[in-house]
Coordinates of C-alpha atoms in Angstrom, one line a residue:
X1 CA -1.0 -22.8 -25.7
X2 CA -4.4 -21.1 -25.8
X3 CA -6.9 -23.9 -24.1
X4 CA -4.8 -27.1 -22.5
X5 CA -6.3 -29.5 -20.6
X6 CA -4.3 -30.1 -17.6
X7 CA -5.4 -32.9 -15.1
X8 CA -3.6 -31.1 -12.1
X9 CA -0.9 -28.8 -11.9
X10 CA 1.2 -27.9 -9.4
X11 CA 3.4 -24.9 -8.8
X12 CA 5.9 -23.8 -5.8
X13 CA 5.9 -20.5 -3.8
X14 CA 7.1 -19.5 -0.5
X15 CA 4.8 -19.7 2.7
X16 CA 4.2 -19.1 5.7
X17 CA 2.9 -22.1 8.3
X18 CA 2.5 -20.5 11.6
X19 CA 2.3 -16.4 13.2
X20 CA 6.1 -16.3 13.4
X21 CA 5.8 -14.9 9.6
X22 CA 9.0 -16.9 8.6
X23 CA 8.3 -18.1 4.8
X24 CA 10.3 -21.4 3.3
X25 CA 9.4 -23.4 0.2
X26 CA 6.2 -25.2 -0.5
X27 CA 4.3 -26.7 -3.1
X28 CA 0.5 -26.9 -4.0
X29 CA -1.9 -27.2 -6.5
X30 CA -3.1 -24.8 -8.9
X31 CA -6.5 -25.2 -10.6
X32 CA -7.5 -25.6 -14.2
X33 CA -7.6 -22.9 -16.1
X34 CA -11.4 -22.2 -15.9
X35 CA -13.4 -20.7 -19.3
X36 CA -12.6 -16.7 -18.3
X37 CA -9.5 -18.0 -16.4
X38 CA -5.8 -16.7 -17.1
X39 CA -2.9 -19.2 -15.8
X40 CA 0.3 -16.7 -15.0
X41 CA 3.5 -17.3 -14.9
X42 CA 5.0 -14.7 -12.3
X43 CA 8.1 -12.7 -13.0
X44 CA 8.0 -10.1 -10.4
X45 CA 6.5 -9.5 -6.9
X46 CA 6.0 -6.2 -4.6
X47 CA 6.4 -6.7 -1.0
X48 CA 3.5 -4.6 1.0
X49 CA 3.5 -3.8 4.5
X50 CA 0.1 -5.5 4.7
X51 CA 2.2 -8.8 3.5
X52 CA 4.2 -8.8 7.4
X53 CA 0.4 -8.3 9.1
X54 CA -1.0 -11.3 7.4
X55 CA 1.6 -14.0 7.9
X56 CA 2.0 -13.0 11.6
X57 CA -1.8 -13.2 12.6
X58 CA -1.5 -9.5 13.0
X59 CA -5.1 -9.3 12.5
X60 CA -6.2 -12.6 14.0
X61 CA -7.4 -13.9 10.9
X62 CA -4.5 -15.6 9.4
X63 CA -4.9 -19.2 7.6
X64 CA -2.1 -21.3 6.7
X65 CA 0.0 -22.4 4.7
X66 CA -0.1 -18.8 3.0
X67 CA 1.7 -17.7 0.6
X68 CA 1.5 -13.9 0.4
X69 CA 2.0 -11.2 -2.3
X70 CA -0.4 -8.8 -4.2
X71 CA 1.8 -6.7 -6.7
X72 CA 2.3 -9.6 -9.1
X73 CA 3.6 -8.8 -12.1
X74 CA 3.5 -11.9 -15.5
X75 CA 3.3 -13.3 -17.9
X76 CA -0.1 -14.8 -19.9
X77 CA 0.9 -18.7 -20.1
X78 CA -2.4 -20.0 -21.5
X79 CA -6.4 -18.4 -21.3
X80 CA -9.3 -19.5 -21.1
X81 CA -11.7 -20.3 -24.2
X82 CA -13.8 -17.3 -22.8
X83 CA -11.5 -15.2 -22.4
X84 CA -11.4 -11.7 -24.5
X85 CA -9.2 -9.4 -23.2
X86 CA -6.0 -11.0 -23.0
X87 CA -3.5 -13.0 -25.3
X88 CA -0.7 -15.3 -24.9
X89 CA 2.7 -13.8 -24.3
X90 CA 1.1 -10.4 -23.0
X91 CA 2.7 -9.3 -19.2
X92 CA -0.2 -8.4 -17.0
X93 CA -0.3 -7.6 -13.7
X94 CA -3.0 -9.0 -10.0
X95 CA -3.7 -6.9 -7.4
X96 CA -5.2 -7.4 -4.3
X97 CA -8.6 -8.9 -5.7
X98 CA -9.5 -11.9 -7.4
X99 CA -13.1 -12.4 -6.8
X100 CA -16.4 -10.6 -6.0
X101 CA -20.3 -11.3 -6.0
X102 CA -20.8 -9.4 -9.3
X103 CA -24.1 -8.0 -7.8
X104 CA -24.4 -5.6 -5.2
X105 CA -24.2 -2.1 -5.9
X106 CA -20.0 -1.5 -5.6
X107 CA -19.6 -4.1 -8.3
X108 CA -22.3 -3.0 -10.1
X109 CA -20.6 0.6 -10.0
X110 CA -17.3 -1.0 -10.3
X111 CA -16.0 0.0 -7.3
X112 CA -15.5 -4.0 -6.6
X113 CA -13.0 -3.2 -3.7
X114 CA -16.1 -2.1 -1.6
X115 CA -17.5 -5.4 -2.2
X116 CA -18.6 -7.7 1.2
X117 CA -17.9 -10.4 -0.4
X118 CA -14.4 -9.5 -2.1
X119 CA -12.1 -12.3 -2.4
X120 CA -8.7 -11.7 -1.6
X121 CA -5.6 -12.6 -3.8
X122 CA -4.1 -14.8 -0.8
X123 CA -5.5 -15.6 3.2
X124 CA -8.8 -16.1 1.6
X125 CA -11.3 -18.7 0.4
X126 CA -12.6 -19.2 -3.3
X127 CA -16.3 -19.9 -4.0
X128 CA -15.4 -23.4 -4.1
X129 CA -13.8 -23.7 -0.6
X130 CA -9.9 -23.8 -2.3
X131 CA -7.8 -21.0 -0.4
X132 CA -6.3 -18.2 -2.4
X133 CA -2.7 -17.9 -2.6
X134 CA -1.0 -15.4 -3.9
X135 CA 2.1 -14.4 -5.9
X136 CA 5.3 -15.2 -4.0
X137 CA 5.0 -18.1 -6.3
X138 CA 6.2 -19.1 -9.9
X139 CA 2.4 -19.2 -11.2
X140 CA -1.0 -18.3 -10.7
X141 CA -4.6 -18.8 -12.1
X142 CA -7.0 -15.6 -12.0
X143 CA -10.2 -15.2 -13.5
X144 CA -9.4 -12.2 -16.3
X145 CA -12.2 -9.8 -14.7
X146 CA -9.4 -9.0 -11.9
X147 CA -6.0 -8.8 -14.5
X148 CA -4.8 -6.0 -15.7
X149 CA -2.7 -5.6 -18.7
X150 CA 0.8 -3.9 -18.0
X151 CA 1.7 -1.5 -20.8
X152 CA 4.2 -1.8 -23.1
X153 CA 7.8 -0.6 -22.3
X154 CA 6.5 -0.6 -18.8
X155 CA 9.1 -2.8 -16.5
X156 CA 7.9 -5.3 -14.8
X157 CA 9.9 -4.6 -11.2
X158 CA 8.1 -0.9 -11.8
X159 CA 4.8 -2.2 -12.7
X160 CA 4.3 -4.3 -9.2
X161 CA 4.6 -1.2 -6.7
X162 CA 1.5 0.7 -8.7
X163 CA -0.6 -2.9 -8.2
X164 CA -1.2 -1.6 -4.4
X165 CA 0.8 1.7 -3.4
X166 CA 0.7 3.2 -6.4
X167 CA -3.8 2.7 -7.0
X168 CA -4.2 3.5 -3.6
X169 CA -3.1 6.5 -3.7
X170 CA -4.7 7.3 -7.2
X171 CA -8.4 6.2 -6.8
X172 CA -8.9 8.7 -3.9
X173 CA -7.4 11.7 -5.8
X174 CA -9.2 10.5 -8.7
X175 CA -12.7 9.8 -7.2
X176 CA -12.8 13.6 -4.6
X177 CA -11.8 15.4 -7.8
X178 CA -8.3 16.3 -7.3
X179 CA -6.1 15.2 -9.8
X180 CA -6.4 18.8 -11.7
X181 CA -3.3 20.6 -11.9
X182 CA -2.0 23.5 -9.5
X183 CA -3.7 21.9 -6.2
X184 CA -1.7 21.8 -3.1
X185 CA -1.1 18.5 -1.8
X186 CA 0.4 17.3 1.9
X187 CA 1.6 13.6 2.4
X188 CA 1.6 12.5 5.8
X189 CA 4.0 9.7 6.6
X190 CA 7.0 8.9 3.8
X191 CA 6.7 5.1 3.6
X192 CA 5.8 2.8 0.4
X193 CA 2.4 4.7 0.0
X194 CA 3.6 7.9 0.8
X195 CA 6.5 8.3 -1.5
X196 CA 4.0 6.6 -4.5
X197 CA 1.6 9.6 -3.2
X198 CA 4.3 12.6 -3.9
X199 CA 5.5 10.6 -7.1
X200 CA 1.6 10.6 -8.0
X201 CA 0.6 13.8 -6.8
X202 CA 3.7 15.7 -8.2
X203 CA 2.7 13.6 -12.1
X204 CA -0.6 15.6 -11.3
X205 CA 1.3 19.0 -11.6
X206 CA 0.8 19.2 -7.5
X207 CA 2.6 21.2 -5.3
X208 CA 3.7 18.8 -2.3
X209 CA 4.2 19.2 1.1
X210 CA 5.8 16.2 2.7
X211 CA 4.9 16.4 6.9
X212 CA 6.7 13.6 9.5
X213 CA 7.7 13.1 12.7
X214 CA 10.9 14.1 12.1
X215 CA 13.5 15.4 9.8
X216 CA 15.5 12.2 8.8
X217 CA 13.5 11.8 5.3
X218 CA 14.5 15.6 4.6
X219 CA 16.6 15.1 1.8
X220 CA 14.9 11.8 0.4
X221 CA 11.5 13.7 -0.3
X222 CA 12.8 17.4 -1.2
X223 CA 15.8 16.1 -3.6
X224 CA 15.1 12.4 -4.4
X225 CA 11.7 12.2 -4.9
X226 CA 10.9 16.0 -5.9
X227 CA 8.9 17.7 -3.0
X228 CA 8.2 20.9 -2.6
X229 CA 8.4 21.7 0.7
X230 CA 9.1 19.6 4.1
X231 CA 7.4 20.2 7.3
X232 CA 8.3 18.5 10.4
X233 CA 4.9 18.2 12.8
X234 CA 6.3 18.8 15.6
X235 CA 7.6 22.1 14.4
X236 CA 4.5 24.4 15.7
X237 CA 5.4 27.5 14.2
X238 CA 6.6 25.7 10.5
X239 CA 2.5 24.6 11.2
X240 CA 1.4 27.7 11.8
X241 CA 2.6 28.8 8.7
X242 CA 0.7 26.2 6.7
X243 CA -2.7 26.6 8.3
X244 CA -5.3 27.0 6.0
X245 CA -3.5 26.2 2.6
X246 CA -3.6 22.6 1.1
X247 CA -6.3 21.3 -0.6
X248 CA -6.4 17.6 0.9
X249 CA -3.6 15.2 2.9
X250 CA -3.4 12.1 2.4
X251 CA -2.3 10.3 5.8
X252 CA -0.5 6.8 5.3
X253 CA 0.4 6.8 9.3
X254 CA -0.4 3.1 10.2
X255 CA -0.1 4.0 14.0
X256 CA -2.5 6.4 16.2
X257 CA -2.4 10.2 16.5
X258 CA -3.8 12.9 16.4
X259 CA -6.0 14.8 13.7
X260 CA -6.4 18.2 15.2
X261 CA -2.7 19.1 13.7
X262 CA -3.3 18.0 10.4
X263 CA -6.9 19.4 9.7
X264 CA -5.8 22.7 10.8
X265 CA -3.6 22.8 7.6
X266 CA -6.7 22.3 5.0
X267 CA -8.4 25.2 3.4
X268 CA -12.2 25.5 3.1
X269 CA -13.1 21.9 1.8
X270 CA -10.4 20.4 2.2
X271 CA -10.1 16.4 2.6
X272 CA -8.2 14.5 4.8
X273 CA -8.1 11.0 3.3
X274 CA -7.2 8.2 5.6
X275 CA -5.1 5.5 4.4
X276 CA -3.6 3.7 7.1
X277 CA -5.0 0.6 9.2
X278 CA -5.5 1.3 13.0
X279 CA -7.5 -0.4 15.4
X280 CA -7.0 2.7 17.6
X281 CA -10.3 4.9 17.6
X282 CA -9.0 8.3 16.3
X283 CA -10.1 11.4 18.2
X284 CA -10.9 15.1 16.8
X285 CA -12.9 18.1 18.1
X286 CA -15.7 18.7 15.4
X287 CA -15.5 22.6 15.4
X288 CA -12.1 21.8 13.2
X289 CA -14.1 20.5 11.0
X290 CA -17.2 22.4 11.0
X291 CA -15.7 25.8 10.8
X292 CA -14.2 25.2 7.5
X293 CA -16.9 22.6 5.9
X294 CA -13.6 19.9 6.2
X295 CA -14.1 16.4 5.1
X296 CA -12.0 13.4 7.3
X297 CA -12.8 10.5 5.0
X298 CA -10.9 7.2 4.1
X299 CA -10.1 5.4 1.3
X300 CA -9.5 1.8 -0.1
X301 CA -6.9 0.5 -2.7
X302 CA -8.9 1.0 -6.2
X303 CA -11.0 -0.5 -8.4
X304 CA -9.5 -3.0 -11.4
X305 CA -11.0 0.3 -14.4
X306 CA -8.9 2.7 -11.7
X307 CA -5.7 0.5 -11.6
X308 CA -6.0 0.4 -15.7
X309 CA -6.4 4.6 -15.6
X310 CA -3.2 4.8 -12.8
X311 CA -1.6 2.5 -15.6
X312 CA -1.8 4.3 -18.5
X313 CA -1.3 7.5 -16.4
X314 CA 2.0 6.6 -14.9
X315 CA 3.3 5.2 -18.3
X316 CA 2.3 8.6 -20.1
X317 CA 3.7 10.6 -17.2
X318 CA 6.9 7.9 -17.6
X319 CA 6.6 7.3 -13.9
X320 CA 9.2 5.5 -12.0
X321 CA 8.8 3.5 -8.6
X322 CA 11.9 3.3 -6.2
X323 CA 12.5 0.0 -5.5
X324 CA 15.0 -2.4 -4.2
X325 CA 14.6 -6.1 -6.3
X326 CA 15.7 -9.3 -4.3
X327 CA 15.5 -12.4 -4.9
X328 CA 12.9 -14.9 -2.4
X329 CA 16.0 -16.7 -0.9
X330 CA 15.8 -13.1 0.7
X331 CA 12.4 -12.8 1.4
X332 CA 12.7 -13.3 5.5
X333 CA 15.4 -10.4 5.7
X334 CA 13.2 -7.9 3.6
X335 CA 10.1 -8.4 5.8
X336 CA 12.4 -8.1 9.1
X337 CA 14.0 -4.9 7.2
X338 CA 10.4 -3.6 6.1
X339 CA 9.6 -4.2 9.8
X340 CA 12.0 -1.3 10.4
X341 CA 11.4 1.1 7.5
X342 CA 15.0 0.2 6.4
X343 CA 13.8 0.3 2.3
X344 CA 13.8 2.9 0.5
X345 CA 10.6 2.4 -0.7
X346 CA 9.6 -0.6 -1.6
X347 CA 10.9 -4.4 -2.2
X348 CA 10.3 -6.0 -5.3
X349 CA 10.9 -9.7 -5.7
X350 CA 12.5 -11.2 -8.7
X351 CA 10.1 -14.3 -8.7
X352 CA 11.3 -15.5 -12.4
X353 CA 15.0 -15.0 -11.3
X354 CA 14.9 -17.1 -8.2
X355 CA 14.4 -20.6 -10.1
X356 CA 11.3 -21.7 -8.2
X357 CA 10.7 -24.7 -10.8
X358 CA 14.3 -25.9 -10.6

């Protein structure tokens, strides 16, 4: 099945059609499989917070039908005749990408994901005027520049997670220099990026400081996903302890608040790496930053050469993601449960398992 020549194909996923978010069944077309094109059956889907935003207009710039997902996890059906770096039969994973200009100076660098005129896998607009769609669905077609190959022994309900979660929190660690062993690390916020960030950072050889609003994730990040200590913010003299001694935070908090707390806790140098999308302009009194050289910068998912490095990392490292896998009859109840924080830590959709084509 290397090269077919398909007149149309269609394929079925599971949309959205207005801001209430609710997904059902629908149908559309797929196009050819283009010269450097990759036509991939789905197996597996992550669900991302960012998924709820988008099919509820969240952000006011919602199109529909839309059929979300951008931790899709597949297998190669049939390639292009241009195509080089993948095969037939190979599972390969598409992240939140599938198009850029090729030109300016981020995809020259290939740092595509700072592209301006990044296409997104779904609530987007090819070149040609078609609208992305993306892989709550039983196939796709991406242009091979924005698939990554999944390695071997790798599952492919792991594998989705790392698409998003587990990249964003990589490429930051990896671009400021801090993925050497023995740094000390804080997570703000113990959601789908966060718990991907202690995973990740502990991999690193990291010592981890988990920090939230409360102490209901305690036990979760000390004895299930291997923190090293827990520190409730709150707690002002647990704080004052920790002034002055981690080398960066990254902060996944979605939500406003304040910085003041949090860049007390950095040594000389230290970054605090923004990672969650408010529309809340953040406040902060400069001499916390001045006085010991700090650095409040943000960060944004990863590049397609970074999400192959996380790859390979995770599988040497033989990295797990915690998951729950349901099926898309179920899709409707995970968002309303992600909407809570009731998932412990992120859903994964069995695509191939819930008989799309049948």
């Amino acid at each position: 099945m290397g090269s077919l020549e398909v007149v149309e194909r269609t394929t079925t996923g599971w949309a959205a059609t207005d801001p209430s978010g609710i997904l059902s069944p629908y149908t559309y077309t797929l196009r050819n499989t283009g010269p450097e094109d990759i036509y991939v059956k789905v197996i597996s889907c992550g669900i991302c917070h960012t998924d709820i935003h988008q099919v509820k207009n969240d952000l006011g710039m919602s199109n529909y039908p839309m059929v979300p997902g951008h931790e899709v996890i597949g297998e190669v059906v049939e390639v292009g005749s241009e195509v080089t770096k993948f095969r037939v039969g190979e599972v390969v994973g598409v992240g939140c990408l599938v198009g850029c200009c090729g030109n300016c100076h981020p995809c020259k660098s290939e740092i595509e994901q700072y592209c301006n005129k990044k296409i997104w896998s779904y609530n987007d607009v090819y070149t040609d005027g078609n609208p992305t769609q993306g892989g709550f669905a039983s196939a796709t077609v991406v242009n091979q520049k924005f698939v990554v190959k999944i390695p071997d022994g790798m599952a492919p309900e792991q594998a989705a997670p790392l698409l998003c979660a587990g990249v964003t929190v990589y490429s930051p660690l990896h671009h400021f220099g801090l993925k050497q062993s023995g740094l000390r690390g804080g997570i703000l916020g113990l959601g789908g990026v966060g718990h991907m960030g202690v995973k990740i950072a502990k991999a690193m050889g990291h010592h981890v400081t988990v920090i939230s609003s409360s102490n209901k994730k305690r036990e979760e990040a000390l004895e299930h996903l291997g923190a090293d200590e827990y520190l409730v913010s709150s707690d002002s003299s647990r704080m004052q302890e920790v002034v002055d001694s981690l080398d960066y935070i990254i902060d996944t908090i979605p939500v406003f608040h304040h910085l003041e707390p949090y860049l007390s806790l950095l040594k000389v140098d230290g970054k605090l790496i923004l990672m969650g999308v408010i529309n809340t302009p953040l406040q902060f009194i400069t001499p916390m930053v001045m006085l010991g050289r700090k650095t409040i910068t943000g960060s944004f998912i990863g590049s397609i050469k970074e999400t192959e490095e996380m790859l390979e990392f995770c599988k040497e490292k033989g990295f797990t993601s915690t998951i729950e896998v349901v099926k898309l009859d179920y899709i409707n109840t995970a968002f309303e449960r992600l909407e809570k924080n009731d998932v412990r830590y992120r859903f994964v959709v069995d695509v191939a398992g819930s008989k799309l084509d049948q």
